[in-house]
Amino acid sequence: MPAMTNKVHPDAILIIDFGSQVTQLIARRVREAGVYSEIVPFQSAAEAFDRLRPKGVILSGSPASTIDIGSPRAPEIVFSSGVPVLGICYGEQTMCAQLGGKVEAGQHREFGRAFLEIENECELFDGVWAKGTRHQVWMSHGDRVTAIPEGFKIVGTSPGAPFAAIADDSRKFFAVQFHPEVVHTPDGGKLLHNFVRRIVGLKGDWTMSAYREQAVETIRKQVGSGKVICALSGGVDSSVAALLVHEAVGDQLTCILVDHGLMRKNEAAQVVEMFREHYNLPLILVDAADRFIGALEGESDPEKKRKTIGRLFIDVFEEEARKLGGADFLAQGTLYPDVIESVSFTGGPSVTIKSHHNVGGLPDRMNMQLVEPLRELFKDEVRKLGRELGLPESFIGRHPFPGPGLAIRCPGGITREKLEILREADAIYLDEIRKAGLYDAIWQAFAVLLPVQTVGVMGDGRTYEFVCALRAVTSVDGMTADFYHYDMDFLGKAATRIINEVRGINRVVYDVTSKPPGTIEWE
């Protein structure tokens, strides 16, 4: 993963990722304590430690086993530098293995809810859990620690982990076998708050107001007197990025909105109206619908769709930059989840989820640098920053809509007819959500045109038309999601409207899939 600058974060927590699917939740809990955190893969942790100069380190979980040859390890500088360290699950095991303890394959594995008995006082538990009490935690381990390093004491035990929580108070090393970052450990957030605020001693003053000032300064230093084009989609991410860059460099910025024919109904017109009339930003609208849809027509492979769309976006930006007399930078609304999900941190346990983001840089031929002022933020943090910048609530609260647009809401081969059917169904679905007053309660909602057709009876005739799937999820930061619990009256009303008003659809279903950390896109 390309290194993020830390010039503006002198007080930071380094999170070393060993491949756990919930590592991102550690960063969320640390951010909630008002402290900046950064996740790095274990392979580059030594370099990141030197660059970041963190005030504390957290070691994540992992599907790996410390018993295996070549299993992930923390760099020795983590333990020799004198900074506080917290190991979580695998993080505890590698801490013990590296400091002289012992880890063995467990006879009694623990997966799911368990109960922790607090045996001793510990600074990590101060004000949260007292000696002699019992608390619910969430476990996920097969191996277990069977001997702790010299200087450590037992703090807590569970039926499957005799060293479920340990501490070396003098060196400020702490480790737990359970996962405090997940909601299934009810007081876990408080433990992480204790670590970063009380043990590490950070003030918790990482705010959006401060971030805004720091980001503007960083953009000015990066851009200098250069010209910037901004990839504007109208979503909250690109809108906030555009306003932030404009605040930093003013008329050195030109926004480019590419209407690729895959946007929602009337979306391009809404974006143009806001940015031209309310913000008076230089904005170029490029009608490239025929170009994109022509290249995608008949394509069914979701990865090829993404790659094609990403390539064409780059082509369009490059052409528009030439019309402007050249540009030195391309600004885009890349978020931290985009970065996390666009790379494989460990080369195995963590998989590449997203592939349409240019998080690794632009093609050499473009001779431009990326400006990504939101790269360190989660979605909810971007919304807070949008409020700082005065973005209207109507845009701050807009549901996320990915760059590939309707192309990935239309599994199977793409045709103009199918896109129009989907666009109309999606518009009706969102209209019903707004009428019911549910829009702000839902994080993301969209319609999907499934690549199957079914026989139906409409009136006195038989039809053979598409199935439309409706999806709605709740989320905070875009890293996890659960389906929204509609009542049947709403679903019946929305489905009836879609079937009655959209030719080409004769059946509507509701998707109730929940998602662990990772993409909540359809494909």
XYZ file of C-alpha atoms in Angstrom:
523
model
C 0.000 0.000 0.000
C 1.377 3.435 -0.854
C 2.565 5.201 2.276
C 0.400 7.953 3.670
C 2.083 11.115 4.831
C 2.165 11.643 8.578
C 3.438 15.218 8.603
C 0.165 16.353 10.121
C -0.296 13.564 12.676
C 2.415 13.869 15.333
C 0.347 11.784 17.799
C -0.520 8.518 16.107
C -1.219 4.875 16.846
C 0.284 2.310 14.476
C -1.889 -0.765 13.891
C 0.030 -3.699 12.456
C -2.248 -5.895 10.366
C -1.613 -9.640 10.336
C -4.643 -10.348 8.141
C -7.620 -10.221 10.493
C -10.969 -9.438 8.866
C -11.733 -7.004 11.713
C -8.475 -5.046 11.823
C -10.283 -2.026 10.402
C -12.544 -1.995 13.448
C -9.508 -1.416 15.664
C -8.788 1.757 13.707
C -12.425 2.802 14.073
C -12.356 2.422 17.861
C -9.104 4.371 18.100
C -10.524 7.163 15.919
C -13.623 7.230 18.142
C -11.288 8.054 21.033
C -10.152 11.125 19.094
C -6.784 9.647 18.145
C -5.356 9.221 14.653
C -4.512 5.636 13.703
C -3.031 4.012 10.651
C -3.126 0.372 9.539
C -0.077 -1.117 7.832
C 0.615 -4.703 6.711
C 3.157 -6.531 8.852
C 5.565 -6.811 5.911
C 6.124 -3.048 5.875
C 5.616 -2.388 9.583
C 9.282 -1.566 10.304
C 9.341 1.061 7.554
C 5.995 2.455 8.734
C 7.217 2.617 12.328
C 10.203 4.696 11.241
C 8.006 6.982 9.129
C 5.116 7.372 11.536
C 7.037 7.540 14.828
C 3.930 6.262 16.646
C 3.218 6.895 20.297
C 1.781 3.390 20.632
C 1.343 0.160 18.663
C -1.543 -2.308 18.365
C -0.991 -5.812 16.972
C -4.046 -7.238 15.184
C -5.512 -10.689 14.966
C -4.820 -13.117 12.134
C -5.994 -16.409 10.617
C -2.348 -17.526 10.723
C -0.706 -19.656 13.418
C 2.456 -18.578 15.226
C 3.378 -22.249 15.347
C 3.852 -22.398 11.580
C 7.239 -21.643 10.053
C 7.248 -18.240 8.389
C 4.109 -16.999 10.144
C 3.772 -13.204 10.517
C 5.791 -11.381 13.163
C 6.025 -7.852 14.484
C 9.320 -6.030 13.814
C 11.637 -6.044 16.828
C 11.650 -2.229 16.940
C 8.081 -2.414 18.245
C 9.245 -4.070 21.469
C 12.598 -2.282 21.855
C 11.473 1.293 21.232
C 9.837 1.865 24.601
C 6.342 2.662 23.268
C 3.252 0.963 24.753
C 2.070 -2.111 22.843
C -1.306 -3.872 22.843
C -1.607 -7.330 21.289
C -5.029 -8.634 20.234
C -5.697 -12.361 19.648
C -2.879 -13.370 17.263
C -1.216 -10.161 18.401
C -1.006 -11.587 21.912
C 0.364 -14.855 20.611
C 3.119 -13.340 18.498
C 4.009 -10.968 21.343
C 4.456 -13.932 23.661
C 6.311 -16.009 21.063
C 8.695 -13.143 20.287
C 9.350 -12.201 23.924
C 10.092 -15.669 25.289
C 6.677 -17.145 26.018
C 5.099 -20.202 24.431
C 2.131 -20.815 22.121
C 0.641 -24.223 21.377
C -2.193 -25.645 19.302
C -5.226 -25.440 21.546
C -7.023 -28.528 22.794
C -10.104 -26.395 23.417
C -10.697 -23.803 20.713
C -12.824 -20.747 21.418
C -14.939 -19.163 18.700
C -17.683 -16.750 19.602
C -19.018 -15.573 22.936
C -16.935 -16.390 26.019
C -16.633 -15.068 29.551
C -13.529 -13.500 31.032
C -12.706 -13.836 34.744
C -10.668 -10.859 35.978
C -7.895 -12.216 38.206
C -5.790 -9.075 38.820
C -5.916 -5.305 38.503
C -4.532 -3.887 35.277
C -4.103 -0.374 33.887
C -5.802 -1.463 30.659
C -8.933 -2.383 32.627
C -8.935 0.619 35.016
C -12.422 2.040 35.421
C -13.872 -0.672 33.189
C -13.388 -4.112 34.731
C -12.459 -4.780 38.359
C -10.702 -7.743 39.932
C -13.090 -10.559 40.778
C -15.672 -9.706 38.101
C -16.818 -11.649 35.050
C -17.451 -10.165 31.599
C -18.592 -11.206 28.134
C -15.949 -11.095 25.379
C -15.652 -12.354 21.811
C -13.083 -15.044 21.076
C -11.769 -16.377 17.778
C -8.726 -18.599 18.282
C -7.515 -22.154 17.893
C -3.980 -21.774 19.269
C -3.446 -20.463 22.770
C -0.675 -19.078 24.947
C 0.628 -21.711 27.390
C 3.516 -19.744 28.937
C 3.917 -15.985 29.262
C 7.199 -14.067 28.932
C 9.151 -12.921 31.960
C 7.741 -9.752 33.500
C 4.127 -10.467 32.524
C 1.260 -11.269 34.917
C -2.080 -12.940 34.373
C -4.942 -10.460 34.335
C -7.826 -12.534 33.008
C -8.705 -16.128 32.137
C -11.415 -17.882 30.145
C -12.359 -21.581 29.846
C -10.280 -21.979 26.684
C -7.497 -19.486 27.432
C -5.586 -19.575 30.729
C -3.819 -16.368 29.669
C -6.775 -14.547 28.129
C -5.417 -11.184 29.325
C -1.856 -10.444 30.409
C 0.175 -7.357 31.242
C 3.725 -6.171 31.802
C 3.002 -2.879 33.547
C 6.618 -1.738 33.692
C 7.101 -1.935 29.914
C 3.458 -1.026 29.195
C 2.933 -4.210 27.200
C -0.621 -5.557 27.273
C -2.263 -8.421 25.441
C -5.706 -10.000 25.234
C -6.812 -13.199 23.547
C -10.290 -11.795 22.818
C -11.328 -9.087 20.337
C -12.133 -5.780 22.079
C -12.777 -4.050 18.749
C -15.997 -5.934 17.909
C -19.421 -5.041 19.289
C -19.750 -8.540 20.764
C -17.257 -7.467 23.445
C -19.576 -4.874 25.047
C -16.867 -2.870 26.849
C -14.150 -3.402 24.253
C -14.218 0.177 22.996
C -13.550 1.395 26.531
C -10.461 -0.826 26.756
C -9.058 0.601 23.523
C -9.911 4.097 24.784
C -7.948 3.307 27.957
C -4.970 2.150 25.923
C -4.655 5.180 23.649
C -5.741 7.861 26.113
C -4.571 6.674 29.552
C -1.685 4.323 28.819
C -0.233 5.921 25.693
C -1.276 9.332 27.042
C -2.673 10.947 23.899
C -5.063 13.882 24.261
C -7.722 12.771 21.803
C -7.700 16.049 19.925
C -7.867 14.670 16.391
C -10.937 16.559 15.126
C -12.404 17.315 11.719
C -11.725 21.011 12.197
C -8.066 20.303 12.792
C -8.013 17.840 9.906
C -9.463 20.467 7.584
C -6.722 22.976 8.402
C -4.001 20.352 8.109
C -5.372 18.960 4.842
C -5.576 22.417 3.232
C -1.972 23.082 4.200
C -0.864 19.697 2.850
C -2.703 20.231 -0.467
C -1.106 23.656 -0.927
C 2.354 22.243 -0.312
C 1.772 19.356 -2.712
C 0.170 21.367 -5.515
C 2.141 24.594 -5.317
C 1.291 26.602 -8.434
C 0.189 23.540 -10.426
C -3.162 22.919 -12.096
C -5.558 20.373 -10.639
C -8.454 18.520 -12.237
C -10.893 16.818 -9.874
C -12.853 13.685 -10.684
C -16.313 14.720 -9.499
C -19.101 12.156 -9.348
C -21.572 14.001 -7.140
C -21.231 11.571 -4.256
C -20.222 12.846 -0.846
C -16.615 11.664 -1.210
C -15.771 13.470 -4.430
C -17.857 16.501 -3.412
C -15.956 16.932 -0.144
C -12.648 16.365 -1.928
C -13.520 19.030 -4.509
C -14.498 21.617 -1.881
C -11.374 20.912 0.164
C -9.058 21.234 -2.835
C -10.879 24.396 -3.952
C -10.410 25.910 -0.503
C -6.710 25.143 -0.758
C -5.891 26.259 -4.318
C -8.918 28.188 -5.600
C -9.081 28.661 -9.381
C -6.157 26.297 -9.930
C -8.862 23.611 -9.713
C -11.224 22.483 -12.485
C -13.813 19.809 -11.707
C -14.761 17.250 -14.340
C -18.015 15.320 -14.156
C -18.096 12.385 -16.549
C -21.631 11.292 -17.402
C -20.850 7.733 -18.424
C -24.449 6.702 -18.912
C -24.302 4.608 -15.746
C -25.489 7.260 -13.318
C -28.809 7.323 -11.507
C -31.782 9.161 -12.974
C -31.179 12.943 -13.263
C -28.018 12.658 -11.168
C -25.714 14.550 -13.526
C -28.075 17.542 -13.706
C -28.338 17.708 -9.910
C -24.575 17.737 -9.473
C -24.043 20.413 -12.107
C -26.698 22.631 -10.523
C -25.154 22.443 -7.062
C -21.543 23.007 -8.009
C -22.089 25.657 -10.655
C -24.850 27.632 -8.961
C -24.134 27.196 -5.241
C -20.348 27.018 -5.248
C -19.438 28.661 -8.537
C -16.727 26.067 -9.094
C -15.279 25.610 -12.585
C -17.030 22.449 -13.756
C -16.881 20.615 -17.063
C -19.644 18.119 -17.862
C -18.485 15.450 -20.306
C -21.175 13.407 -22.065
C -19.413 10.081 -22.565
C -22.404 7.746 -22.299
C -22.074 6.276 -25.783
C -18.365 5.704 -25.291
C -18.738 3.841 -21.998
C -21.863 1.854 -22.803
C -20.477 0.953 -26.218
C -17.367 -0.506 -24.594
C -19.391 -2.368 -21.978
C -22.256 -3.675 -24.111
C -22.565 -7.425 -23.785
C -19.827 -7.636 -21.110
C -20.808 -9.895 -18.197
C -17.556 -10.309 -16.257
C -17.731 -7.927 -13.244
C -13.962 -7.477 -13.039
C -13.716 -6.615 -16.740
C -16.536 -4.109 -16.262
C -14.594 -2.371 -13.510
C -11.340 -2.393 -15.434
C -13.006 -1.052 -18.581
C -14.725 1.750 -16.686
C -11.547 2.693 -14.831
C -9.553 2.778 -18.075
C -12.118 4.934 -19.847
C -12.281 7.358 -16.928
C -8.517 7.835 -17.173
C -8.776 8.362 -20.937
C -11.448 11.032 -20.511
C -9.563 12.878 -17.773
C -6.417 12.806 -19.875
C -8.256 14.251 -22.893
C -9.943 16.991 -20.856
C -6.632 17.929 -19.251
C -5.145 18.450 -22.710
C -8.061 20.717 -23.656
C -7.286 22.815 -20.564
C -3.678 23.176 -21.619
C -2.458 20.440 -19.317
C -2.840 19.533 -15.661
C -0.324 18.526 -13.022
C -2.617 16.764 -10.555
C -5.761 14.625 -10.501
C -7.801 14.919 -7.295
C -10.207 12.163 -6.309
C -12.241 11.163 -3.258
C -10.362 8.018 -2.270
C -11.281 6.947 1.289
C -9.447 4.756 3.777
C -11.785 1.779 3.138
C -10.962 2.102 -0.591
C -7.271 1.837 0.230
C -7.771 -1.074 2.604
C -10.016 -3.006 0.219
C -7.963 -2.349 -2.910
C -4.848 -4.149 -1.735
C -3.927 -7.490 -0.268
C -2.057 -6.660 2.917
C -0.718 -10.112 3.630
C -0.627 -11.790 0.254
C -3.113 -14.377 1.468
C -5.516 -13.786 4.349
C -6.531 -10.306 3.207
C -7.987 -10.278 -0.280
C -8.336 -7.539 -2.837
C -11.999 -6.484 -2.797
C -12.094 -3.314 -4.888
C -10.228 -2.841 -8.128
C -11.687 0.307 -9.713
C -9.868 2.810 -7.476
C -6.576 4.331 -8.621
C -5.100 3.949 -5.133
C -1.809 2.679 -6.507
C -1.191 5.690 -8.723
C -1.969 6.785 -12.258
C -0.556 5.483 -15.547
C 2.888 6.946 -16.249
C 1.705 8.417 -19.535
C -0.622 10.830 -17.710
C 2.306 12.648 -16.132
C 0.068 13.642 -13.224
C 0.162 13.061 -9.493
C -2.818 12.022 -7.408
C -4.245 14.361 -4.793
C -6.248 12.320 -2.290
C -7.125 14.547 0.673
C -9.602 12.044 2.151
C -7.353 9.011 1.922
C -7.017 8.753 5.704
C -10.746 9.043 6.494
C -13.657 6.675 6.927
C -17.029 7.492 5.368
C -18.611 8.933 8.516
C -15.546 11.124 9.038
C -15.885 12.445 5.478
C -19.460 13.454 6.257
C -18.264 15.350 9.337
C -15.684 17.100 7.197
C -18.392 17.940 4.660
C -20.347 19.713 7.382
C -17.186 21.618 8.322
C -16.978 22.785 4.713
C -20.651 23.792 4.562
C -21.820 21.093 2.159
C -25.655 20.889 2.174
C -27.139 18.049 4.207
C -28.865 16.818 1.056
C -25.458 15.932 -0.334
C -23.785 14.928 2.926
C -26.469 12.336 3.532
C -26.541 10.952 0.012
C -26.253 7.206 -0.194
C -22.900 5.994 -1.546
C -22.912 5.063 -5.203
C -19.742 3.475 -6.630
C -17.822 4.770 -9.627
C -18.876 1.876 -11.892
C -22.473 2.919 -11.203
C -25.295 0.894 -12.688
C -22.817 -1.370 -14.466
C -22.333 -3.407 -11.293
C -26.017 -3.196 -10.390
C -26.701 -5.012 -13.639
C -25.061 -8.448 -13.290
C -24.551 -10.279 -16.544
C -24.288 -8.694 -19.953
C -24.971 -4.962 -20.187
C -27.343 -3.454 -22.732
C -28.825 0.022 -23.047
C -32.309 -1.427 -22.566
C -31.366 -3.159 -19.299
C -29.701 0.008 -17.986
C -32.839 2.053 -18.651
C -35.037 -0.546 -16.960
C -32.752 -0.555 -13.942
C -32.511 3.255 -13.824
C -36.298 3.594 -13.660
C -36.712 0.867 -11.040
C -33.927 2.368 -8.909
C -35.546 5.833 -9.080
C -38.929 4.482 -7.963
C -37.325 2.544 -5.103
C -35.507 5.632 -3.796
C -38.643 7.731 -4.224
C -40.611 5.320 -2.041
C -37.838 5.329 0.567
C -37.943 9.122 0.743
C -41.753 9.217 0.906
C -41.656 6.772 3.803
C -39.105 8.963 5.644
C -36.546 6.158 5.671
C -33.767 7.646 3.550
C -31.644 8.932 6.438
C -32.113 5.721 8.436
C -30.561 3.692 5.605
C -26.874 3.910 4.747
C -27.188 2.640 1.198
C -30.093 1.457 -0.938
C -30.246 0.470 -4.580
C -32.011 -1.733 -7.102
C -30.335 -4.550 -9.017
C -31.508 -6.059 -12.298
C -30.795 -9.772 -12.001
C -29.546 -11.672 -15.067
C -32.587 -13.977 -15.017
C -36.053 -13.724 -16.491
C -39.172 -15.379 -15.147
C -42.636 -16.194 -16.397
C -45.322 -14.052 -14.811
C -48.999 -13.296 -15.310
C -49.906 -9.624 -15.606
C -53.558 -8.981 -16.262
C -54.761 -11.572 -18.717
C -51.409 -12.270 -20.320
C -48.185 -14.061 -19.628
C -44.930 -12.146 -19.432
C -41.306 -13.196 -19.577
C -39.365 -10.379 -17.932
C -36.536 -9.573 -15.526
C -36.363 -9.957 -11.752
C -35.446 -6.833 -9.795
C -33.693 -7.182 -6.433
C -33.867 -4.424 -3.829
C -31.072 -3.906 -1.336
C -30.838 -1.638 1.705
C -28.197 -1.743 4.412
C -27.299 0.040 7.612
C -23.692 0.930 8.317
C -21.542 3.573 9.969
C -18.258 3.602 8.131
C -18.809 1.363 5.118
C -16.672 -1.443 6.525
C -19.534 -3.599 7.833
C -23.210 -3.669 6.926
C -26.477 -5.273 7.955
C -29.677 -5.403 5.914
C -32.370 -2.866 6.760
C -35.456 -4.377 8.373
C -38.329 -3.061 6.275
C -41.910 -3.881 7.119
C -43.798 -5.843 4.488
C -46.186 -2.981 3.730
C -43.312 -0.856 2.473
C -41.815 -3.652 0.387
C -45.211 -4.459 -1.086
C -45.817 -0.845 -2.055
C -42.349 -0.385 -3.621
C -42.578 -3.694 -5.503
C -46.047 -2.920 -6.839
C -44.943 0.451 -8.178
C -41.889 -1.011 -9.892
C -43.867 -3.807 -11.545
C -46.652 -1.457 -12.621
C -44.487 1.394 -13.872
C -41.383 -0.278 -15.315
C -41.815 -2.342 -18.457
C -39.398 -5.245 -18.397
C -39.781 -6.271 -14.731
C -42.400 -8.718 -13.486
C -40.954 -9.761 -10.137
C -39.266 -7.995 -7.199
C -37.275 -9.615 -4.372
C -35.548 -8.168 -1.292
C -31.952 -9.097 -0.444
C -31.381 -9.725 3.278
C -27.642 -10.441 3.119
C -25.461 -9.006 5.880
C -21.823 -8.229 5.210
C -18.733 -8.567 7.409
C -15.869 -6.101 6.866
C -15.476 -5.678 3.143
C -17.394 -4.503 0.134
C -21.146 -3.976 0.284
C -21.419 -3.663 -3.467
C -23.484 -6.234 -5.315
C -20.741 -7.918 -7.333
